[in-house]
Amino acid sequence: MTDRTAAPAIDFRGVTKSFRLPDGKTLTALTDTSLSVGKGEFVALLGPSGCGKSTLLRLVAGLEAPSSGAVAVEGRAPEELVKAHRLGIAFQEHALLPWLTVRQNIELPFRIAGRPVMRERVQGLINLVGLAGFEAARPKQLSGGMRQRVAIARSLVLEPEILLLDEPFGALDAVTRRQMNVELQRIWSESRISTLLVTHAVEEALFLADRVIVLSGRPGKVVRTLEVPFARPRHPDVMRTAQFHQLVDELTETLHPTDGAGH
Amino acid sequence: MSQSATANGPARPSLVGRIGRTLLNFWGIALILVLWEALVVLNDFNVIVMPRPWAVFADIWANPGLYLQNFMQTAWVAMGGLVLGMIAGTTIAVLAWSSRILNGLLTPIGLIFSSIPVVAMIPVLARMLGYGTETVLAIVAILSFFPFFVFTGSGLKLLPAGSADLFSVFGAKKHQRLFHLALPSALPNWTVALRLASANAILGAMVAEFLMGTSGLGQMLHAASQAFNTERALGASVCATIGSVTLFVLVVSLEARVRERWT
Amino acid sequence: MSGERTQSALLGALGVALMLGAWEVIGQNRLVGMTWPPFSSVMAFLFDPSRQALFSRALTATLGSAGLGYLIGGLAGLAFAMLGQILPVLRPGTDRATAVIHAIPSIALAPIFIVLLSREAAPTALAALNAFFVFYVAGASGFASSSQTQRDLMAALGASGTKRFFHVDLPAAFPGIVSGMKLAVPAALIGAIIGEWFGAPRGLGILIVNAMQNFQIPLLWSVVVLAATTSLVLFSAMTLLERIVHERYR
Ligand SMILES: Nc1ncnc2c1ncn2[C@@H]1O[C@H](COP(=O)(O)OP(=O)(O)OP(=O)(O)O)[C@@H](O)[C@H]1O
Ligand SMILES: [Mg+2]
């Protein structure tokens, strides 16, 4: 299903990223991290808060440069993909422009890329994320979950080769979050874009991803890689199986090793 | 106030309810008028020193041409100067936005000029540019320049959370950042500048006219105060107030509409 | 980060230096004519010992009326804002009255104050009026900035409107009020100077308008520089106070 022998979609080779703080000290967010995302693969990134997950994503998007090591996207520098408008991204804080309507927000990437707006594609995405009827609404008139869906539609509108999602559902309650997971999995199944998802939620990672990568606490480092055994398309019922629960426990244990002492 | 009265108020506006609401909205203004009247009565002013309001309106009624001509004169230099200052202030703010060096050079100058009584500089400008209508126009333009420069400048940096990164990932060029992101973000601040500048525009025009004694309502006020013609002086004040309050109300409603749409 | 801050401070200082340099060059070469004296001669004029008495008398008069107006206007503005906060029914009325007062060009009110009060009192009255508006806006938005949870907590504790005001709203408003104290400085000075133009016996405004009418260019510029510098110094002092308060209360 996933071809990992060809040039990977995202390739991290021994990447270290340090920040210089205002007081002159340096803070190392990531140290000697290597990982890759294959073409058409969905990888979820788990890790404790502050371990460098967002930093890793920003390196892929070319928003930061590595202190050492190399980041390649489709075998090239991230900036080239950005210049070609081949990268889709959705942030935790949704980053919708408040003065634009839902439709205009989703059309924005076309305008920035200087391409004619493909109206049917925009409408198709609006329908896909379940926002038909809200095309003319402004972000503040939407619920948190609806805003996240607009951001996801926007990230997909140019049919990107790489999709980056940074805790896209972080601000949602558990029930809405699960609904959004089901919808994202449906949307993703239709396009199969190489995707890197950052999340705090173990269940979300297991339900959505082909592979789950766990980072250690700061400075971040890959401590575990897990191939998710569930076949696609995945029905939400998979989350009720014993195997799913067992994997959740396993990953939680990796994330918070001390918690498991009493088991 | 009874429970039922407040509950019924908004649903079915009866005559009593409407009068009550108007009173609530305007009690402050009514209080000022009552205080004024009381002061006149208590001080036992005679008609020559403090004309009754009707005498002021009678003077306007008897000399409509004179009042109208002076009002139009002051109104157009105030509006013209406001527009000139708006264009200059906004343009320079955008230039400062696009160049870090220019921004660094100009920001403190803008701060200095917004913390000093610029109105006190009107005599310097009048002497420098010569007594005349163009000078009044230039003075209003300069007074209006600083709010537009300072507020637009800070507004251009008030971007929605995450949107700057989003535009980087879109591969947006500088002009696209300006027109799709920075300028729309600056609009709420820009309307604040418009409110501040328009409150000052008629004041600035009148002060300049008053000091130079050349034309408009300011000159009228000057001549009338010299001749102890209090009715005429108050007539000029009434005209200026009507113009200024009308402008202010228009601008405030524009500001409210922008705020409504932008947040 | 800190390197960036030093850089922008340097650039800012360079910008101000360039402005003063341009002032000097234009004045030296008479690029704008006789009405633009060079920076150096304005400074020489300003610091000439023989004029210290003149300047200090005018400055004292203006600062006196502006300061008194600042106090009166400030207290009235805060009181008005408090009224709207303790009795919310009154809030729309206070808002509207203040906005209209603000929209009236203060020069248009000068004739009324001269009749109702006196020529000597007009500077104080106009300074008070300008300060009133700034303090009202700062107070009203400041009082309203206490968080809903805090207010709910006070309601749950059974606090009266007045209790809530003094325990929650007032401290929450403090940073905003201090910012208002800063912005009211130039506003009050403008009011005092305009008021003086209506025939006060002395003050910076009188010096300015006399110098203008008598073509005393260096005097005109010196007094304007004096007024601007005074405002700038007071404004900077208030900015310092503001920074301290903001650090405490936020
Ligand atoms: N621009 C920056 N300057 C300085 N330090 C930074 C910067 N960006 C991130 N860091 C630091 O790098 C570390 C990792 O940050 P990052 O945002 O990648 O964490 P994260 O894993 O995404 O955390 P969370 O799960 O809470 O979002 C943190 O300690 C953070 O303070
Ligand atoms: Mg993060």
Coordinates of N, CA, C and O in Angstrom, one line a residue, chain A residues 58 61 63 81-83 85 87-89 91 93-101 105 108-109 111-114 138 140 154 158, chain B residues 158-173 176-177 179-186 259-263:
Chain A
R58 N 7.5 22.8 11.8 CA 7.9 24.1 11.2 C 9.2 24.0 10.3 O 9.4 24.7 9.4
A61 N 8.1 22.8 7.0 CA 7.4 23.8 6.3 C 8.4 24.9 5.9 O 8.0 25.9 5.2
L63 N 9.7 27.0 7.9 CA 9.5 28.2 8.7 C 10.7 28.4 9.6 O 10.9 29.4 10.2
L81 N 9.4 23.5 -2.2 CA 8.0 23.1 -2.2 C 7.0 24.2 -1.9 O 6.0 24.4 -2.5
V82 N 7.5 25.1 -1.0 CA 6.7 26.2 -0.6 C 6.5 27.2 -1.8 O 5.4 27.6 -2.1
K83 N 7.6 27.4 -2.5 CA 7.5 28.3 -3.6 C 6.6 27.7 -4.7 O 5.9 28.5 -5.4
H85 N 4.0 26.1 -4.1 CA 2.6 26.0 -3.4 C 2.2 24.6 -3.4 O 1.0 24.3 -3.6
L87 N 2.5 22.7 -0.6 CA 2.5 22.3 0.8 C 1.1 22.8 1.4 O 0.8 23.9 1.3
G88 N 0.5 21.8 2.1 CA -0.8 22.3 2.9 C -0.5 22.2 4.3 O 0.2 21.3 4.8
I89 N -1.0 23.1 5.1 CA -0.7 23.1 6.5 C -2.0 23.6 7.3 O -2.7 24.5 6.8
F91 N -2.8 24.8 11.3 CA -2.2 25.1 12.7 C -3.3 24.8 13.7 O -4.5 24.9 13.5
E93 N -4.1 26.9 16.0 CA -4.9 28.1 16.2 C -5.6 28.5 15.0 O -6.0 29.7 14.8
H94 N -5.9 27.6 14.1 CA -6.7 27.7 12.8 C -6.2 28.8 11.9 O -6.3 28.6 10.7
A95 N -5.8 29.9 12.4 CA -5.2 31.0 11.5 C -6.2 31.4 10.4 O -5.7 31.6 9.3
L96 N -7.5 31.5 10.6 CA -8.4 32.0 9.6 C -8.3 33.5 9.6 O -8.1 34.1 10.7
L97 N -8.5 34.1 8.5 CA -8.6 35.6 8.5 C -10.0 36.0 8.8 O -10.9 35.7 8.1
P98 N -10.1 36.8 9.9 CA -11.5 37.1 10.4 C -12.3 37.9 9.5 O -13.6 37.9 9.6
W99 N -11.7 38.7 8.5 CA -12.5 39.5 7.7 C -13.0 38.8 6.4 O -13.7 39.4 5.6
L100 N -12.6 37.6 6.2 CA -13.0 36.8 5.0 C -14.1 35.8 5.4 O -14.1 35.3 6.6
T101 N -15.0 35.5 4.5 CA -16.0 34.5 4.7 C -15.3 33.1 4.6 O -14.2 33.0 4.3
N105 N -11.9 32.4 2.7 CA -10.8 31.8 3.4 C -10.2 30.6 2.7 O -9.0 30.4 2.6
L108 N -8.4 31.5 -0.5 CA -7.2 32.3 -0.3 C -5.9 31.7 -1.0 O -5.2 32.4 -1.7
P109 N -5.6 30.4 -0.8 CA -4.4 29.8 -1.4 C -4.3 30.0 -2.9 O -3.3 30.2 -3.4
R111 N -5.5 32.5 -4.5 CA -5.2 33.9 -4.8 C -3.7 34.2 -4.6 O -3.0 34.9 -5.3
I112 N -3.2 33.6 -3.5 CA -1.7 33.8 -3.2 C -0.9 33.1 -4.2 O 0.2 33.6 -4.6
A113 N -1.3 31.9 -4.7 CA -0.5 31.2 -5.7 C -0.7 31.9 -7.1 O 0.0 31.5 -8.0
G114 N -1.6 32.9 -7.2 CA -1.9 33.5 -8.5 C -2.5 32.6 -9.5 O -2.3 32.7 -10.7
R138 N -18.8 34.2 8.6 CA -17.4 34.6 9.0 C -16.9 33.8 10.1 O -17.7 33.2 10.9
K140 N -16.0 34.1 13.1 CA -16.5 34.3 14.5 C -17.9 33.8 14.6 O -18.3 33.6 15.8
R154 N -8.9 24.4 3.8 CA -8.0 25.4 3.2 C -6.7 24.7 2.9 O -6.0 24.9 1.9
L158 N -5.3 23.3 -2.6 CA -4.4 23.3 -3.8 C -3.9 21.9 -4.1 O -3.0 21.7 -4.8
Chain B
L158 N -0.5 43.9 13.7 CA -1.5 43.1 14.5 C -2.2 42.0 13.7 O -3.3 42.1 13.3
L159 N -1.4 41.0 13.3 CA -1.9 40.0 12.4 C -2.7 38.9 13.2 O -2.3 38.7 14.4
P160 N -3.7 38.3 12.6 CA -4.4 37.2 13.3 C -3.4 36.1 13.7 O -2.4 35.8 12.9
A161 N -3.6 35.4 14.8 CA -2.7 34.4 15.3 C -2.4 33.4 14.2 O -3.3 32.8 13.5
G162 N -1.1 33.1 14.0 CA -0.7 32.1 13.0 C -0.7 32.5 11.6 O -0.2 31.7 10.7
S163 N -1.3 33.6 11.3 CA -1.4 34.0 9.8 C -0.1 34.3 9.1 O 0.0 34.0 8.0
A164 N 0.8 34.8 9.9 CA 2.1 35.1 9.3 C 2.8 33.8 8.8 O 3.3 33.8 7.7
D165 N 2.8 32.8 9.7 CA 3.4 31.5 9.3 C 2.6 30.9 8.1 O 3.2 30.4 7.2
L166 N 1.3 31.1 8.1 CA 0.4 30.5 7.1 C 0.9 31.1 5.7 O 1.0 30.4 4.7
F167 N 1.1 32.5 5.7 CA 1.5 33.1 4.5 C 2.8 32.7 4.0 O 3.1 32.6 2.8
S168 N 3.8 32.4 5.0 CA 5.1 31.8 4.6 C 4.9 30.5 3.9 O 5.5 30.2 2.9
V169 N 4.0 29.7 4.5 CA 3.8 28.3 3.9 C 3.2 28.4 2.5 O 3.4 27.6 1.6
F170 N 2.3 29.4 2.3 CA 1.7 29.7 1.0 C 2.7 30.1 0.0 O 2.4 30.2 -1.2
G171 N 3.9 30.5 0.5 CA 4.9 31.1 -0.4 C 4.5 32.5 -0.9 O 4.7 32.8 -2.1
A172 N 3.8 33.2 0.0 CA 3.3 34.6 -0.4 C 4.4 35.6 -0.6 O 5.4 35.5 0.1
K173 N 4.3 36.4 -1.7 CA 5.3 37.4 -1.9 C 4.9 38.6 -1.0 O 3.9 38.7 -0.5
Q176 N 1.8 40.5 -1.7 CA 0.6 39.7 -1.3 C 0.4 39.7 0.2 O -0.7 39.8 0.7
R177 N 1.5 39.7 0.9 CA 1.4 39.8 2.4 C 0.7 41.2 2.7 O -0.1 41.3 3.6
F179 N -1.3 43.2 0.8 CA -2.7 43.4 0.4 C -3.6 42.4 1.0 O -4.8 42.7 1.3
H180 N -3.1 41.1 1.2 CA -4.1 40.1 1.7 C -4.0 40.0 3.2 O -4.9 39.4 3.8
L181 N -2.9 40.4 3.8 CA -2.8 40.2 5.3 C -2.6 41.5 6.1 O -3.5 41.8 6.9
A182 N -1.5 42.2 5.8 CA -1.2 43.4 6.7 C -2.2 44.5 6.6 O -2.7 45.0 7.6
L183 N -2.6 44.9 5.4 CA -3.5 46.0 5.3 C -4.9 45.7 5.9 O -5.4 46.4 6.6
P184 N -5.5 44.5 5.5 CA -6.8 44.2 6.2 C -6.6 44.1 7.7 O -7.5 44.6 8.4
S185 N -5.5 43.6 8.2 CA -5.3 43.5 9.7 C -5.3 44.9 10.3 O -5.7 45.1 11.4
A186 N -4.8 45.9 9.5 CA -4.6 47.2 10.0 C -5.9 48.0 10.0 O -5.9 49.1 10.6
R259 N -15.3 47.0 13.2 CA -15.0 46.2 14.4 C -15.9 44.9 14.4 O -15.4 43.8 14.7
E260 N -17.1 45.2 14.0 CA -18.1 44.1 14.0 C -17.6 43.0 13.0 O -17.7 41.8 13.3
R261 N -17.1 43.5 11.8 CA -16.8 42.5 10.8 C -15.4 41.9 11.0 O -15.2 40.8 10.5
W262 N -14.6 42.6 11.7 CA -13.2 42.2 11.7 C -12.8 41.3 12.9 O -11.7 40.8 12.9
T263 N -13.7 41.2 13.9 CA -13.2 40.4 15.0 C -14.2 39.2 15.3 O -15.3 39.3 15.0

